[in-house]
Short mmCIF file of C-alpha atoms in Angstrom, two decimals:
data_model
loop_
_atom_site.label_atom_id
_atom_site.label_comp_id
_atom_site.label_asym_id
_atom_site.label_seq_id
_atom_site.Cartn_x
_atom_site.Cartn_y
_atom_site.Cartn_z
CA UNK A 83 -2.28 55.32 -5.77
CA UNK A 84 -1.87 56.83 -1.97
CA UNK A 85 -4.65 56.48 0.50
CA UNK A 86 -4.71 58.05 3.83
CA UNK A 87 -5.69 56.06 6.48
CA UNK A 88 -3.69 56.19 9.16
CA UNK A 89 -4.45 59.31 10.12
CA UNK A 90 -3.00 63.04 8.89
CA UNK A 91 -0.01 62.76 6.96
CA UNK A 92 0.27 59.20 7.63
CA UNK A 93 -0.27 57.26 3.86
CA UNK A 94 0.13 53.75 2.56
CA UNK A 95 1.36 53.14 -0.93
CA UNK A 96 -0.45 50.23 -2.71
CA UNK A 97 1.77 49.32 -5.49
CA UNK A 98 0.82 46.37 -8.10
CA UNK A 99 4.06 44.87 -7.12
CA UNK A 100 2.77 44.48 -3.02
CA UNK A 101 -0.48 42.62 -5.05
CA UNK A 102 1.63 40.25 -7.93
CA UNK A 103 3.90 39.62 -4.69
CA UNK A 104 1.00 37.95 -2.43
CA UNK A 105 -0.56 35.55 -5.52
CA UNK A 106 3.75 34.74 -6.32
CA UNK A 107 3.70 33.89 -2.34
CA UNK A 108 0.84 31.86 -2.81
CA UNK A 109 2.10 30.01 -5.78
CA UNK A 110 5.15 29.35 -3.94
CA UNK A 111 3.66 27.84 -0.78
CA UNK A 112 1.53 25.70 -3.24
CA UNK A 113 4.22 24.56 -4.82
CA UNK A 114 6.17 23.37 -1.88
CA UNK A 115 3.59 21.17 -0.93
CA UNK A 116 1.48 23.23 1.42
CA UNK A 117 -2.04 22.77 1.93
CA UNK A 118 -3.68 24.17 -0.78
CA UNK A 119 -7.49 24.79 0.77
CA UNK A 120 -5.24 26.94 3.60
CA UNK A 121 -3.11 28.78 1.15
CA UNK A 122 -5.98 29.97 -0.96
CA UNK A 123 -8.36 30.97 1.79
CA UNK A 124 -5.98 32.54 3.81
CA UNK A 125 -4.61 34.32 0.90
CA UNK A 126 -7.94 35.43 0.13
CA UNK A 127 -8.60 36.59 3.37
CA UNK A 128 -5.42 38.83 3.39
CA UNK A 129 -6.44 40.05 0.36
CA UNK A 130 -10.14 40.76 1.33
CA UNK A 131 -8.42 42.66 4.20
CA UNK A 132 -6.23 44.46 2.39
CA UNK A 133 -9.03 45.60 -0.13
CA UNK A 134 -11.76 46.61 2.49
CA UNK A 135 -8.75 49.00 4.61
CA UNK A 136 -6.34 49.78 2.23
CA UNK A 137 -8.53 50.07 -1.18
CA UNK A 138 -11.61 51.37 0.56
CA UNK A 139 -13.76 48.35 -1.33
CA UNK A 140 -17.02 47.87 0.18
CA UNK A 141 -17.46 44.22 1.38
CA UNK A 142 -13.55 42.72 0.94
CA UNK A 143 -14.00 40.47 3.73
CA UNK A 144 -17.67 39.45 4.14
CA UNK A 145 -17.47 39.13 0.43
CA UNK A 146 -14.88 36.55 0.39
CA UNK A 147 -16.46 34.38 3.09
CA UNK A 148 -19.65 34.47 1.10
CA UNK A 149 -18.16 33.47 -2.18
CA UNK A 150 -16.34 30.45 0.51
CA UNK A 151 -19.60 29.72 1.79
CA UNK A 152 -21.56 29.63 -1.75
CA UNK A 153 -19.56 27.19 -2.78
CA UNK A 154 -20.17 24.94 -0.08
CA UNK A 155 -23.96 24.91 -0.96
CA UNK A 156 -24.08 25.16 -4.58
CA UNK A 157 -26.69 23.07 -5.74
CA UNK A 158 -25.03 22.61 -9.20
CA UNK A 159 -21.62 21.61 -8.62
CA UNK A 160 -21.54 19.67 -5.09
CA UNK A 161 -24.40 17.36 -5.89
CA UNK A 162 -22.63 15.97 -8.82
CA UNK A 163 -18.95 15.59 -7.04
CA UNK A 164 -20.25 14.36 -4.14
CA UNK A 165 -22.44 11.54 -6.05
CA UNK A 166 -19.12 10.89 -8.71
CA UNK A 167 -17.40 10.43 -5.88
CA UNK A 168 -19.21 8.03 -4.09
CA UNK A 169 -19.99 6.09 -7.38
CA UNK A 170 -16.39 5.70 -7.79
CA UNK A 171 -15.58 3.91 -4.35
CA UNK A 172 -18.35 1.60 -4.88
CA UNK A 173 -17.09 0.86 -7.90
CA UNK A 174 -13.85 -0.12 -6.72
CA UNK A 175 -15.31 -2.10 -3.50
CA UNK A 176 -17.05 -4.12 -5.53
CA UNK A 177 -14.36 -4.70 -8.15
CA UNK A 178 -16.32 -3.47 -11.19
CA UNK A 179 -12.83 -1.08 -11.77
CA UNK A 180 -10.93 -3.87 -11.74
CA UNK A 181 -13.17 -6.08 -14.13
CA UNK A 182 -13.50 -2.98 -16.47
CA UNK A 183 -9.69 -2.44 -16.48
CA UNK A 184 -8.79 -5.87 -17.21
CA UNK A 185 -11.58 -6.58 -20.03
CA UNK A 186 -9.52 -3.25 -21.73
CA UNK A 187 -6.07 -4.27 -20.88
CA UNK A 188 -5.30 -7.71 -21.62
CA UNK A 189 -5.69 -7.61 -25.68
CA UNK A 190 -2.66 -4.97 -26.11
CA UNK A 191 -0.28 -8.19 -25.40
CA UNK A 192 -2.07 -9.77 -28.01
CA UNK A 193 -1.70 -6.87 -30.51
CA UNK A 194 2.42 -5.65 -30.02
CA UNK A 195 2.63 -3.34 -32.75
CA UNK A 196 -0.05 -1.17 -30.69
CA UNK A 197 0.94 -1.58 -27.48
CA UNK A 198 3.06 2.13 -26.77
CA UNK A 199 -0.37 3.77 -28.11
CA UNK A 200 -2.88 1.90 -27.25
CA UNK A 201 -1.78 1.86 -23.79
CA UNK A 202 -2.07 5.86 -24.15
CA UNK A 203 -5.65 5.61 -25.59
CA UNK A 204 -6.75 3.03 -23.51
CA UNK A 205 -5.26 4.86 -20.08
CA UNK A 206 -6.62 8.25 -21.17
CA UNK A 207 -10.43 6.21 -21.75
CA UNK A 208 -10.27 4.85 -18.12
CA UNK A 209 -9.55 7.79 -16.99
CA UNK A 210 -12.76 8.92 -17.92
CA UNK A 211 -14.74 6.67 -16.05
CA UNK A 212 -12.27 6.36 -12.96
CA UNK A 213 -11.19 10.39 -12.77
CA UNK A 214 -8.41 9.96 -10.25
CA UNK A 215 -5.11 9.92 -11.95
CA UNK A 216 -3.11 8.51 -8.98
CA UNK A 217 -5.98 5.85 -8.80
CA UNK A 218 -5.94 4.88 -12.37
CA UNK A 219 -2.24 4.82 -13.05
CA UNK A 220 -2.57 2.46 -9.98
CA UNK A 221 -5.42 0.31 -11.35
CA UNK A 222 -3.78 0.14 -14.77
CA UNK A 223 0.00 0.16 -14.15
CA UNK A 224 -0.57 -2.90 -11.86
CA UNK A 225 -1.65 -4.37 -15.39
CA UNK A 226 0.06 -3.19 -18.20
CA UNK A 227 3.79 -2.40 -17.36
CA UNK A 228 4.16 -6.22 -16.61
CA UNK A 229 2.45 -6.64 -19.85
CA UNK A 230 4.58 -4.40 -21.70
CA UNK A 231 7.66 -5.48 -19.71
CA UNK A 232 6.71 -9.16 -21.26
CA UNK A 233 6.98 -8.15 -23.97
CA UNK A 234 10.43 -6.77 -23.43
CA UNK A 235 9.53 -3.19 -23.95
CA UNK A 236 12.05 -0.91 -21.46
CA UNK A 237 10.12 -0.28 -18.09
CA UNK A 238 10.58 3.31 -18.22
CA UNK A 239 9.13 4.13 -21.57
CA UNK A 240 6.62 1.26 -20.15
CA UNK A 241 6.10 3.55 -17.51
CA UNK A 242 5.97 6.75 -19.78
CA UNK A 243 2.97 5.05 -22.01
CA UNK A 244 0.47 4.92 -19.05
CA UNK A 245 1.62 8.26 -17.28
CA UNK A 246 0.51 9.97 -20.55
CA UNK A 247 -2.54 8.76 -20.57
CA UNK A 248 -3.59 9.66 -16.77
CA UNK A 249 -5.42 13.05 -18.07
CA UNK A 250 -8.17 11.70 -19.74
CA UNK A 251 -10.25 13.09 -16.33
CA UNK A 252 -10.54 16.72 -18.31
CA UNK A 253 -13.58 14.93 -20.04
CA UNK A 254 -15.37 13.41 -17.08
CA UNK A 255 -18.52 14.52 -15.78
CA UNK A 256 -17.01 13.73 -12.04
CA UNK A 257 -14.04 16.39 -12.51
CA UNK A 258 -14.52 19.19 -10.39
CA UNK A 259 -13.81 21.26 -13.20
CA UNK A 260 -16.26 20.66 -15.63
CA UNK A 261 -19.43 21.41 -13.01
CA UNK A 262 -17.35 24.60 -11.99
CA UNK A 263 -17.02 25.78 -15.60
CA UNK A 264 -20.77 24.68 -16.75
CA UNK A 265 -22.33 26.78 -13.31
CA UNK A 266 -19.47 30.03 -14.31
CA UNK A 267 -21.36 29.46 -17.77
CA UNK A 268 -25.16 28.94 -16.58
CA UNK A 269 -24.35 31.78 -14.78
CA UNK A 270 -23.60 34.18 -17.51
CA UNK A 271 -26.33 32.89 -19.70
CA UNK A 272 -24.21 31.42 -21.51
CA UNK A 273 -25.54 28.26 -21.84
CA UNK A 274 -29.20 27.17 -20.71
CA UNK A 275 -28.18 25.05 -17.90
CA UNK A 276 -25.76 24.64 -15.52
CA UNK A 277 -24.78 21.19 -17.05
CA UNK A 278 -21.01 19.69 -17.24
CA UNK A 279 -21.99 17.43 -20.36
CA UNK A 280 -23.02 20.62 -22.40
CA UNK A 281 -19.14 21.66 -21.03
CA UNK A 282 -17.58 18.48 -22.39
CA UNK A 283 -19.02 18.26 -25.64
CA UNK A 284 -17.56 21.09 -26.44
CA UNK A 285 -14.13 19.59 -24.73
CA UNK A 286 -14.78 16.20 -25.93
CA UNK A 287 -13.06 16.43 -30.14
CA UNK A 288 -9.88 18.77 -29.22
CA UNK A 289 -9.23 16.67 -26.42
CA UNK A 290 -9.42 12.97 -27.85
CA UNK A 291 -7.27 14.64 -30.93
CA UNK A 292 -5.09 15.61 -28.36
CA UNK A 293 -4.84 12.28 -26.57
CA UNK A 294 -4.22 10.70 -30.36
CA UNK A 295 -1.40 13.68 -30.72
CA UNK A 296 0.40 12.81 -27.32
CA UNK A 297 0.43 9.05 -28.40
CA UNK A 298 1.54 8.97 -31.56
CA UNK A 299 4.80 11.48 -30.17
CA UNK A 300 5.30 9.22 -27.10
CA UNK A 301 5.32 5.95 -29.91
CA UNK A 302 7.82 8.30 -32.06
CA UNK A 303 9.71 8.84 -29.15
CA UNK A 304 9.94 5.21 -28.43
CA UNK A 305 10.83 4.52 -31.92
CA UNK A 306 13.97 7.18 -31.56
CA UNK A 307 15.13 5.58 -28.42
CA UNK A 308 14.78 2.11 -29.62
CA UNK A 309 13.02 1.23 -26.21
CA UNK A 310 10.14 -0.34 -27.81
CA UNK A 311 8.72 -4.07 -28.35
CA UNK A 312 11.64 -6.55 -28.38
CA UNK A 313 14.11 -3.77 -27.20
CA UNK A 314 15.23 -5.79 -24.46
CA UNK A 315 16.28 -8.85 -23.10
CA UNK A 316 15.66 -8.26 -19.20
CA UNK A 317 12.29 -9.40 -18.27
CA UNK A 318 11.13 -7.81 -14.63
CA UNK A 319 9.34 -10.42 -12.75
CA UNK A 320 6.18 -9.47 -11.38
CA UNK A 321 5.73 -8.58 -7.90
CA UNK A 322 3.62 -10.57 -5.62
CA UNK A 323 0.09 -10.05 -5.89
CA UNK A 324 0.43 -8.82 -9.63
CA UNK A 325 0.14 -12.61 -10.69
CA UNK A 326 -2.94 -12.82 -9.64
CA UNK A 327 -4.40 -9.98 -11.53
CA UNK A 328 -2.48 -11.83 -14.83
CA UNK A 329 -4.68 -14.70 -14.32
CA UNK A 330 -7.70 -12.53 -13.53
CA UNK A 331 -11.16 -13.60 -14.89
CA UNK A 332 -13.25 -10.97 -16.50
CA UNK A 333 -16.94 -10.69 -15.32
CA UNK A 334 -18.26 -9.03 -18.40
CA UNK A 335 -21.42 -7.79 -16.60
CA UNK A 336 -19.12 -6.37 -13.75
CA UNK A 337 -17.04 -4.79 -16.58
CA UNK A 338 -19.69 -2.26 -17.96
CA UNK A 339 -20.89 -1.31 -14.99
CA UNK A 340 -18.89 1.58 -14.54
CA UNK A 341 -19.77 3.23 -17.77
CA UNK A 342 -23.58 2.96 -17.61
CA UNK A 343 -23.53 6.41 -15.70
CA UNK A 344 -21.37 7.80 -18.50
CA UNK A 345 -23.17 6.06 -21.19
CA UNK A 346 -26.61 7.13 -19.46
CA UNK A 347 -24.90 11.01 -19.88
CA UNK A 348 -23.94 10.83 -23.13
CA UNK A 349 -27.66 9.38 -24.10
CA UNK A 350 -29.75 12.27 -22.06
CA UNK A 351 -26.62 15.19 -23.78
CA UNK A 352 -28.82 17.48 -25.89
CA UNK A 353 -26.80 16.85 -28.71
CA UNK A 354 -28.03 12.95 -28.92
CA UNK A 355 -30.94 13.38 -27.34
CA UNK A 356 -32.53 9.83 -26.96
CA UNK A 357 -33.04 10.62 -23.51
CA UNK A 358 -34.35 13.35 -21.47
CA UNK A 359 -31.68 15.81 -20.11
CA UNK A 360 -33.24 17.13 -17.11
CA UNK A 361 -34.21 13.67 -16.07
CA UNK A 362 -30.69 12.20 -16.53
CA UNK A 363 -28.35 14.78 -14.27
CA UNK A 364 -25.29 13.98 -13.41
CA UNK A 365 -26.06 13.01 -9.89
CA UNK A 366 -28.93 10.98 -11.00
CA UNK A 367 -26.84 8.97 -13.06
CA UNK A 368 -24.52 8.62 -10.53
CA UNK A 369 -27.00 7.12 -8.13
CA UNK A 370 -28.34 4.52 -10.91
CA UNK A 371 -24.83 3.48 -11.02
CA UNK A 372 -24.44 3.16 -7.66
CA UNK A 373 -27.60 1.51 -6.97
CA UNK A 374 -26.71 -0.90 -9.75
CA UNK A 375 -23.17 -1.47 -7.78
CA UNK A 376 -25.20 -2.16 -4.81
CA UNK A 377 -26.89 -5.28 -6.78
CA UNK A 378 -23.92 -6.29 -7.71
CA UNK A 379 -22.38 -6.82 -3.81
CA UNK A 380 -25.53 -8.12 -2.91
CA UNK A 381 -25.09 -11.15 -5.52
CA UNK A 382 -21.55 -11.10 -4.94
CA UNK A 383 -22.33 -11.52 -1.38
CA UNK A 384 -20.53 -8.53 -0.17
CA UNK A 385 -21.83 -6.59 2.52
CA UNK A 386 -24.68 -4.37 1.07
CA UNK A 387 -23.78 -1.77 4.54
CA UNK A 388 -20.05 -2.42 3.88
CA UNK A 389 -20.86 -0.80 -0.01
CA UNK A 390 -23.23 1.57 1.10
CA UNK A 391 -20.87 3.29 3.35
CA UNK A 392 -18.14 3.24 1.11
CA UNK A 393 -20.41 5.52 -1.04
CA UNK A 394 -20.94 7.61 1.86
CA UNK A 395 -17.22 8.17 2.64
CA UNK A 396 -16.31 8.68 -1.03
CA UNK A 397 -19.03 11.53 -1.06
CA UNK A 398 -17.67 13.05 2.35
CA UNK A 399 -14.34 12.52 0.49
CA UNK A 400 -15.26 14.50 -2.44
CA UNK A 401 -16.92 17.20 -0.22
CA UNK A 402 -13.36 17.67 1.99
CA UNK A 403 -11.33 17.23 -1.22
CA UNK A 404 -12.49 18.94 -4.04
CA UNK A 405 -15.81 21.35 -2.76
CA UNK A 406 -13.57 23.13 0.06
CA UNK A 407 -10.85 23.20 -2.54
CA UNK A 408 -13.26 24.76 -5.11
CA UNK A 409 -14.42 26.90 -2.42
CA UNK A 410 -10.72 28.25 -1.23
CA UNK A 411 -10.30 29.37 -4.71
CA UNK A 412 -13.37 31.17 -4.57
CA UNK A 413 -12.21 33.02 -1.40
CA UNK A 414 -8.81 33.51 -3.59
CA UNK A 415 -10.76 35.30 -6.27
CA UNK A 416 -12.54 37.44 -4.05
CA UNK A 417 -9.41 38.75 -2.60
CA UNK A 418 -8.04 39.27 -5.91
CA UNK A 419 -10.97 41.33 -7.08
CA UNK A 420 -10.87 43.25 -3.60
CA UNK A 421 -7.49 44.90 -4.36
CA UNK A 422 -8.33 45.52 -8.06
CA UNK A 423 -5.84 42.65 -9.55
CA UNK A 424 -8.67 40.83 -11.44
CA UNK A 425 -9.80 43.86 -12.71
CA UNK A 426 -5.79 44.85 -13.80
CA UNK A 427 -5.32 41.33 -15.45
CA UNK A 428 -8.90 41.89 -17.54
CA UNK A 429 -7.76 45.07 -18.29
CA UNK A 430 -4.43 43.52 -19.71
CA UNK A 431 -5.19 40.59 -21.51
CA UNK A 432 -8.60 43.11 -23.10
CA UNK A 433 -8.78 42.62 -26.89
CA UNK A 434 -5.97 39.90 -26.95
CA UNK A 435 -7.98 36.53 -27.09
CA UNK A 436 -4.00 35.03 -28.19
CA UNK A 437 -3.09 36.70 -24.27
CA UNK A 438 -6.03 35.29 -22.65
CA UNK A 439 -5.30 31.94 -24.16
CA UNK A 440 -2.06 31.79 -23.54
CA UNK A 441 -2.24 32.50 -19.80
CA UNK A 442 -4.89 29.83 -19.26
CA UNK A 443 -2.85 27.53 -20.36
CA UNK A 444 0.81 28.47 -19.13
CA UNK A 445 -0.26 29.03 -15.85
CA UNK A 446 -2.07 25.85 -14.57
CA UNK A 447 0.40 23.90 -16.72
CA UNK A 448 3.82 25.23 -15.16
CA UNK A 449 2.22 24.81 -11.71
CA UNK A 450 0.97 21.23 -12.57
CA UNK A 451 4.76 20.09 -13.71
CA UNK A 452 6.00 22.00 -10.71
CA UNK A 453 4.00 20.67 -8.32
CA UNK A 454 2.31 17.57 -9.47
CA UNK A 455 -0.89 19.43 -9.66
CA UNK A 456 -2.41 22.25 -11.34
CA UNK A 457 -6.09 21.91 -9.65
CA UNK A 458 -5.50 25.27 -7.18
CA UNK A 459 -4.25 27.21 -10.21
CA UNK A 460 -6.61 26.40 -12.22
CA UNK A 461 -9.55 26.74 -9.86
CA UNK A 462 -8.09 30.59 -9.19
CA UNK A 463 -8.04 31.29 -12.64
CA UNK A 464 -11.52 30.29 -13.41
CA UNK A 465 -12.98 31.85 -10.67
CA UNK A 466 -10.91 34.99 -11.15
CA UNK A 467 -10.77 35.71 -14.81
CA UNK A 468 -12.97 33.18 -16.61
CA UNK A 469 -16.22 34.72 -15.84
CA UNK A 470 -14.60 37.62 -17.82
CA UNK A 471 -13.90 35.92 -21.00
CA UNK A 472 -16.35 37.60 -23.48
CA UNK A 473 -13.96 41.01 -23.16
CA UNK A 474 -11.44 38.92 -24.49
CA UNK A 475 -13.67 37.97 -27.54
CA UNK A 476 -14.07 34.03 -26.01
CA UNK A 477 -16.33 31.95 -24.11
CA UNK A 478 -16.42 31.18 -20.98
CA UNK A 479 -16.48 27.51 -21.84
CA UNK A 480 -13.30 27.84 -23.84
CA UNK A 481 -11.19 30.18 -21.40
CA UNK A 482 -12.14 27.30 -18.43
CA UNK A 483 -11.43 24.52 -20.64
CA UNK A 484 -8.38 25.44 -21.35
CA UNK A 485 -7.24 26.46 -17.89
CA UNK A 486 -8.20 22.80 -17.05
CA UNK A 487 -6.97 20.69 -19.49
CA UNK A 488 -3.87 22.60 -19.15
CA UNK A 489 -3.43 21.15 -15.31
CA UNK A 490 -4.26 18.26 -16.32
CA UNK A 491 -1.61 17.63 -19.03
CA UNK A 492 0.95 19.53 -17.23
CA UNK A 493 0.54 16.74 -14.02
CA UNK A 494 1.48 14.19 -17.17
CA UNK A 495 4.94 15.56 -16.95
CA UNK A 496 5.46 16.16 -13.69
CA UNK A 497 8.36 14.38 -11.64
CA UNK A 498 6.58 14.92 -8.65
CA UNK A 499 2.79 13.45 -9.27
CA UNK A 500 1.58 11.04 -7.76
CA UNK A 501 0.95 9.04 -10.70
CA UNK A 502 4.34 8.91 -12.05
CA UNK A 503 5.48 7.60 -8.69
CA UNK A 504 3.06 5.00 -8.44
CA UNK A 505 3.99 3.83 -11.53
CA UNK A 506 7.78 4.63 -11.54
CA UNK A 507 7.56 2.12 -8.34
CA UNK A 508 6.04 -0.43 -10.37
CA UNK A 509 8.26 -0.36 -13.25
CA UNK A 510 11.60 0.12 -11.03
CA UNK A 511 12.82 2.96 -12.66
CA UNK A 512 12.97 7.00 -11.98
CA UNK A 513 10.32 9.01 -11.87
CA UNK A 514 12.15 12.06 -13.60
CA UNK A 515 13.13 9.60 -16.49
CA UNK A 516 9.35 8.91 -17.06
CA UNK A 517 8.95 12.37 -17.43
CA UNK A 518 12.31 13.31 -19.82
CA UNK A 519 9.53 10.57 -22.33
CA UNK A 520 6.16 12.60 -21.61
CA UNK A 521 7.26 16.18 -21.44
CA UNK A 522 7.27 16.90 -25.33
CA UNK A 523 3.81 14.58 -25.87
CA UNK A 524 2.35 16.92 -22.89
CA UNK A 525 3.39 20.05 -24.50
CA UNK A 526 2.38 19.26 -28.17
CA UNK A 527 -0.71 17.62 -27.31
CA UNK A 528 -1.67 21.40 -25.03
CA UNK A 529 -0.49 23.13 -27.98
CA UNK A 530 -3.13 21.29 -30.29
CA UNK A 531 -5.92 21.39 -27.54
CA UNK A 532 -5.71 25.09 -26.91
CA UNK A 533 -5.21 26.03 -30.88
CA UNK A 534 -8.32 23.43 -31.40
CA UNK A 535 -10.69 25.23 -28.74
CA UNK A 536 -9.07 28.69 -29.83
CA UNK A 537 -10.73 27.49 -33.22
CA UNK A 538 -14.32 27.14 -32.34
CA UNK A 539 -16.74 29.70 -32.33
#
């Protein structure tokens, strides 16, 4: 298309290539590390520009920095991060993590037949309550690769069992994900409120199949490679400070503590029901928990202040981290819709729910095992093209499901995440052989997830 608007005889071509080139820029400055928040709103921006001069669309630019600044005040989605967030670091000031780790930890060395799955299952659970991969493959790598090296089980594929299990966080309630798909839905009328548990119900069977997929191929694996219990004679010593979590005492009480929010959730989820829904938000939950966690220092004789603002700087955290990330790839999406590429994908992928599909879950997963995470890619997509997924015959639910869990499993197998090196450190081994023993468990288990949620109606 040629626009004049330079003046007589003066025009601009706008070819699709000039658009695919700026997102392919984008994804490349993403992938070599660069701040994400700047690459999307500054892409955005660009293309907002390029829209309202070039294209002649009405709005490009103030458009964009509304859709930035909506985000930053949406009462649906940065309530509940915010709170999650703040939960989380008062969790782990107080040591409730650490209790509720170790009550789940320490029976696998009693059970070694188990241990290569369970240490999936039980990885991919935590997750769900502590929704920071680097964090949990921290928390639980600490525990169970010395375990599992005890029991003379090769470090790497030691390594490989807890690294698969780091993406149990597409089921929380505190991933910014599931708030962003459930207010895309709410939006749409979709579903009757803009609530993530409604959002990962529907996520919740496909997933935990798919968690049961990935370890049962990571065990198979082991099997192949012989790298299993008893494989080995070398034992690794632990590392100081790692004998004192082997001798650690479990506080039951402290231990369940960080599932009474999630357990409150499920409860007050319209499809149990035992308690009221509108009562029990995510946020409120949150705030019960914490408010519990604040008991808990008191009688632990911690510093009530000391917890208190540990909640506050996990919920500025969340804000910086995740809401001006979520808003960035709002910005993006604008820009994208200003120069008509939004409206050219839609028009592509039209009719083909197989299409659709397929590109919410190839492109947050290649970026993810690229670039240790998927979360920009996946936030551009479901700001972008989700809210379009009834003219590919889906929901809106499904198509930002998909896009999710797709980041999430393709971080599981990449070399550069900051899970795998957390726990390639602990284990003494290399990251990108952790990774040659989760790639295929990754990719099956997204194969199963997507076909599952491609099956519901």
């Amino acid at each position: 298309m040629t626009f004049n608007f330079l003046g007589p005889g003066l025009t601009v071509n706008v070819e699709a290539k000039v658009k695919e080139q700026i997102i392919l820029d984008s994804s490349d400055l993403i992938y070599k590390n660069y701040e994400a928040r700047l690459v999307l709103a500054l892409s955005g921006l660009v293309m907002a520009f390029i829209g309202q001069v070039v294209v002649g669309t009405n709005g490009g630019v103030s458009a964009a920095v509304d859709a930035f600044v909506k985000q930053l005040v949406n009462g649906g989605l940065v309530p509940t991060i915010v709170t999650v967030m703040g939960f989380g670091y008062v969790m782990t000031f107080t040591k409730c993590s650490d209790h509720l780790v170790n009550l789940l930890v320490k029976p696998l060395a009693r059970v070694p037949v188990i241990v290569i799955p369970g240490a999936v299952i039980i990885t991919w659970l935590l997750n769900i309550v502590l929704p920071s991969a680097a964090g949990i493959a921290a928390a639980v790598g600490v525990l169970l690769i010395p375990a599992l090296i005890a029991l003379k089980v090769r470090p790497v594929m030691a390594a490989a069992a807890v690294f698969i299990g780091t993406w149990g966080s597409v089921v929380s309630p505190g991933l910014m994900f599931n708030p962003q798909i459930a207010d895309i839905a709410f939006k749409a009328k979709e579903i009757p409120a803009p609530d993530a548990m409604i959002v990962i119900m529907q996520e919740a069977l496909p997933c935990a199949i798919g968690a049961l997929v990935a370890a049962i191929c990571l065990t198979i694996i082991c099997i192949v490679l012989k790298e299993g219990v008893g494989s080995t004679e070398i034992v690794k010593e632990l590392p100081d400070g790692e004998e004192i979590q082997k001798n650690f005492k479990v506080n039951p009480i402290k231990a369940i503590i960080p599932i009474i929010p999630l357990a409150l959730l499920v409860l007050a989820s319209k499809q149990v029901g035992v308690l009221p829904t509108k009562a029990f938000s995510v946020p409120v939950c949150m705030l019960i928990g914490t408010a519990i966690g604040l008991i808990v220092a008191l009688f632990s004789k911690q510093k009530i202040g000391e917890a208190s603002k540990k909640f506050c700087r996990g919920a500025g955290d969340g804000f910086c981290d995740v809401v001006i990330l979520i808003a960035a790839a709002a910005m993006f999406a604008s820009g994208m819709k200003a120069i008509g590429l939004t409206g050219a994908l839609v028009d592509a992928m039209k009719g083909s729910q197989s299409v659709a599909m397929f590109a919410a879950a190839a492109g947050p997963f290649v970026m993810a095992a690229i670039s240790g995470s998927g979360n920009a890619a996946a936030l551009a997509f479901n700001q972008a093209i989700t809210p379009n997924a009834a003219d590919f015959g889906l929901t809106i639910v499904q198509l930002g499901a998909v896009a999710q869990i797709a980041a999430g499993l393709g971080r599981s197998m990449s070399p550069v995440a900051g899970g795998v090196i957390i726990l390639a450190g602990i284990a003494g081994v290399n990251p990108m052989e952790v990774v040659k023993r989760t790639a295929i468990p990754a990719i099956v288990a997204l194969i199963v997830v997507t076909l599952l949620m491609f099956a519901m109606s």
